[in-house]
Every structure is written in structure tokens, then in C-alpha cells.
Amino acid sequence: MNEITISLPTETYNHLKRWATLHEQELPEMITEHLRQTVPMLEALPIPPAEPDTAVVQERLAYIRLLPTLQQTHAGQFVAIYQGQLVDADPDEAALFARIDDRYPTEFVWLARVTAQAEPEIALRSPRFTSDG
């Protein structure tokens, strides 16, 4: 069994403790039983797999397609891609965002800095354990 710690307000804890005592149960078992009865098992719920947002995918692919040209014309700047086209650029990300938010308040627009790679490499360092002595 996995054990977890849950922080509860004192009033709630005291209420649950009294309820468990009244029903001659230990508090953890009482809470576990209540959750089993009231929360449906996930296997029984029809949860469809998450679909990728098509607008995000399309604009990302457009950015990758446009990247060679953008590297020549807008290197280091922030660009806005909408419906597969470059619609704006600025070295100041906040200024670009403000203009795009004004022009396309309800639409998805891909904003990215033009770099050498379409998607920057992310390096995660693992911890190193040493013994003392």
C-alpha cells in the first residue's frame, strides 16, 4: 500500500476523527473506504486520449519549415507565425506579444525566438552521489 500525507484544516481533521470513532474505524481506513465508495475507478471512466491541438501543431511545423529563411532574415529576433505565415517580428518579445495579442486575441499564434535549431536542446544534469571517507 502506498502511503501519503494529506494536510487538512484542524476542524476537518477533528470532524473526520469523530466520524471514524463513531463508526469504530481507524481514520485512514475510514477515509480509504469512503474514497473507494465515492470516487469511480478510472478504468470505468470513458476518458479519451488527449488530442494535440491542430493549430499548435500546424504553426510549429510552419515555423520549422520557415526556419532556414528566418535564420537569414530574423536571426535572434522573436517571430510570430499565424496560418503558416510570418506575420510579425521584433527583438523585444514583450512588444511582439502585445501587438499579436491586440491583432489575434482569440487565435493561436506561434511565438518563438529564431535560433540555430528549431527546438533548442535541453540538457538535464543528473545528481552525482559521492561517499565521504
Coordinates of C-alpha atoms in Angstrom, one line a residue:
M1 CA 0.0 0.0 0.0
N2 CA 1.3 3.5 -0.8
E3 CA 1.2 6.0 2.0
I4 CA 0.6 9.7 1.5
T5 CA 0.3 12.6 3.8
I6 CA -2.6 15.0 3.4
S7 CA -2.8 18.3 5.1
L8 CA -6.3 19.1 6.4
P9 CA -7.7 22.1 8.3
T10 CA -7.9 21.2 12.0
E11 CA -11.7 21.5 12.0
T12 CA -11.9 19.0 9.1
Y13 CA -9.5 16.6 10.8
N14 CA -11.4 16.7 14.1
H15 CA -14.7 16.1 12.3
L16 CA -13.3 13.1 10.4
K17 CA -11.7 11.7 13.5
R18 CA -15.0 11.9 15.4
W19 CA -16.8 10.3 12.5
A20 CA -14.3 7.4 12.4
T21 CA -14.5 6.9 16.2
L22 CA -18.3 6.9 16.0
H23 CA -18.2 4.2 13.4
E24 CA -15.5 2.2 15.2
Q25 CA -12.9 2.6 12.4
E26 CA -9.4 3.9 12.3
L27 CA -9.2 7.2 10.4
P28 CA -7.0 6.0 7.5
E29 CA -9.3 3.0 6.8
M30 CA -12.4 5.1 7.1
I31 CA -11.1 7.7 4.6
T32 CA -9.9 4.9 2.2
E33 CA -13.3 3.2 2.3
H34 CA -15.1 6.4 1.7
L35 CA -13.0 7.2 -1.3
R36 CA -13.5 3.8 -2.7
Q37 CA -17.2 4.2 -2.5
T38 CA -17.5 7.7 -3.8
V39 CA -14.7 8.1 -6.4
P40 CA -15.3 6.0 -9.5
M41 CA -12.4 3.8 -10.6
L42 CA -10.5 5.4 -13.5
E43 CA -10.9 2.2 -15.6
A44 CA -14.6 2.7 -15.6
L45 CA -14.5 6.3 -16.8
P46 CA -14.5 7.0 -20.6
I47 CA -11.5 9.3 -20.7
P48 CA -10.4 9.8 -24.3
P49 CA -6.7 10.3 -25.0
A50 CA -5.7 13.9 -25.3
E51 CA -5.6 15.1 -28.9
P52 CA -2.9 17.5 -29.9
D53 CA -4.1 21.0 -30.7
T54 CA -4.1 21.2 -34.5
A55 CA -3.4 24.9 -34.6
V56 CA -0.3 24.4 -32.4
V57 CA 1.0 21.5 -34.5
Q58 CA 0.4 23.4 -37.8
E59 CA 2.1 26.6 -36.6
R60 CA 5.0 24.7 -35.2
L61 CA 5.5 22.8 -38.4
A62 CA 5.3 26.1 -40.3
Y63 CA 7.9 27.6 -38.1
I64 CA 10.2 24.7 -38.8
R65 CA 9.6 25.0 -42.5
L66 CA 10.3 28.7 -42.4
L67 CA 13.3 28.5 -40.1
P68 CA 16.1 28.5 -42.8
T69 CA 14.7 31.8 -44.3
L70 CA 14.0 33.2 -40.8
Q71 CA 17.6 32.5 -39.7
Q72 CA 18.8 34.6 -42.6
T73 CA 16.4 37.5 -42.2
H74 CA 15.4 37.5 -38.5
A75 CA 18.2 35.7 -36.5
G76 CA 17.9 36.3 -32.8
Q77 CA 14.6 38.1 -33.1
F78 CA 11.2 36.9 -31.9
V79 CA 8.8 36.0 -34.7
A80 CA 5.0 35.4 -34.9
I81 CA 3.7 32.7 -37.2
Y82 CA 0.0 32.6 -38.0
Q83 CA -1.8 30.4 -40.5
G84 CA 1.6 29.2 -41.7
Q85 CA 3.0 32.7 -42.4
L86 CA 5.3 35.1 -40.7
V87 CA 3.0 37.9 -39.6
D88 CA 5.4 40.0 -37.3
A89 CA 8.8 40.1 -35.8
D90 CA 10.6 42.1 -33.1
P91 CA 13.8 41.8 -31.0
D92 CA 11.6 42.6 -28.0
E93 CA 9.4 39.7 -27.0
A94 CA 7.0 41.7 -24.9
A95 CA 6.4 44.2 -27.6
L96 CA 5.7 41.5 -30.2
F97 CA 3.4 39.7 -27.7
A98 CA 1.4 42.9 -27.1
R99 CA 0.9 43.5 -30.8
I100 CA 0.0 39.9 -31.5
D101 CA -2.4 39.9 -28.6
D102 CA -4.1 43.0 -30.0
R103 CA -4.4 41.6 -33.5
Y104 CA -5.2 38.0 -32.7
P105 CA -6.8 38.0 -29.3
T106 CA -8.6 34.6 -29.7
E107 CA -6.3 32.9 -32.1
F108 CA -3.2 30.8 -31.6
V109 CA -0.1 32.4 -32.9
W110 CA 3.3 30.7 -32.7
L111 CA 5.9 32.9 -31.0
A112 CA 9.5 31.9 -30.9
R113 CA 13.0 33.3 -31.0
V114 CA 14.8 32.5 -34.2
T115 CA 17.8 30.3 -33.2
A116 CA 20.1 27.9 -34.9
Q117 CA 17.9 25.0 -34.1
A118 CA 14.1 24.7 -34.4
E119 CA 13.8 23.3 -30.9
P120 CA 16.5 24.1 -28.5
E121 CA 18.3 21.2 -26.9
I122 CA 17.5 20.8 -23.2
A123 CA 20.3 19.3 -21.1
L124 CA 19.2 17.8 -17.7
R125 CA 22.0 17.1 -15.3
S126 CA 21.7 14.1 -13.1
P127 CA 22.8 14.2 -9.5
R128 CA 26.1 12.8 -8.6
F129 CA 26.5 10.9 -5.3
T130 CA 29.8 10.6 -3.6
S131 CA 30.8 8.9 -0.4
D132 CA 32.7 10.8 2.2
G133 CA 35.6 8.9 3.6

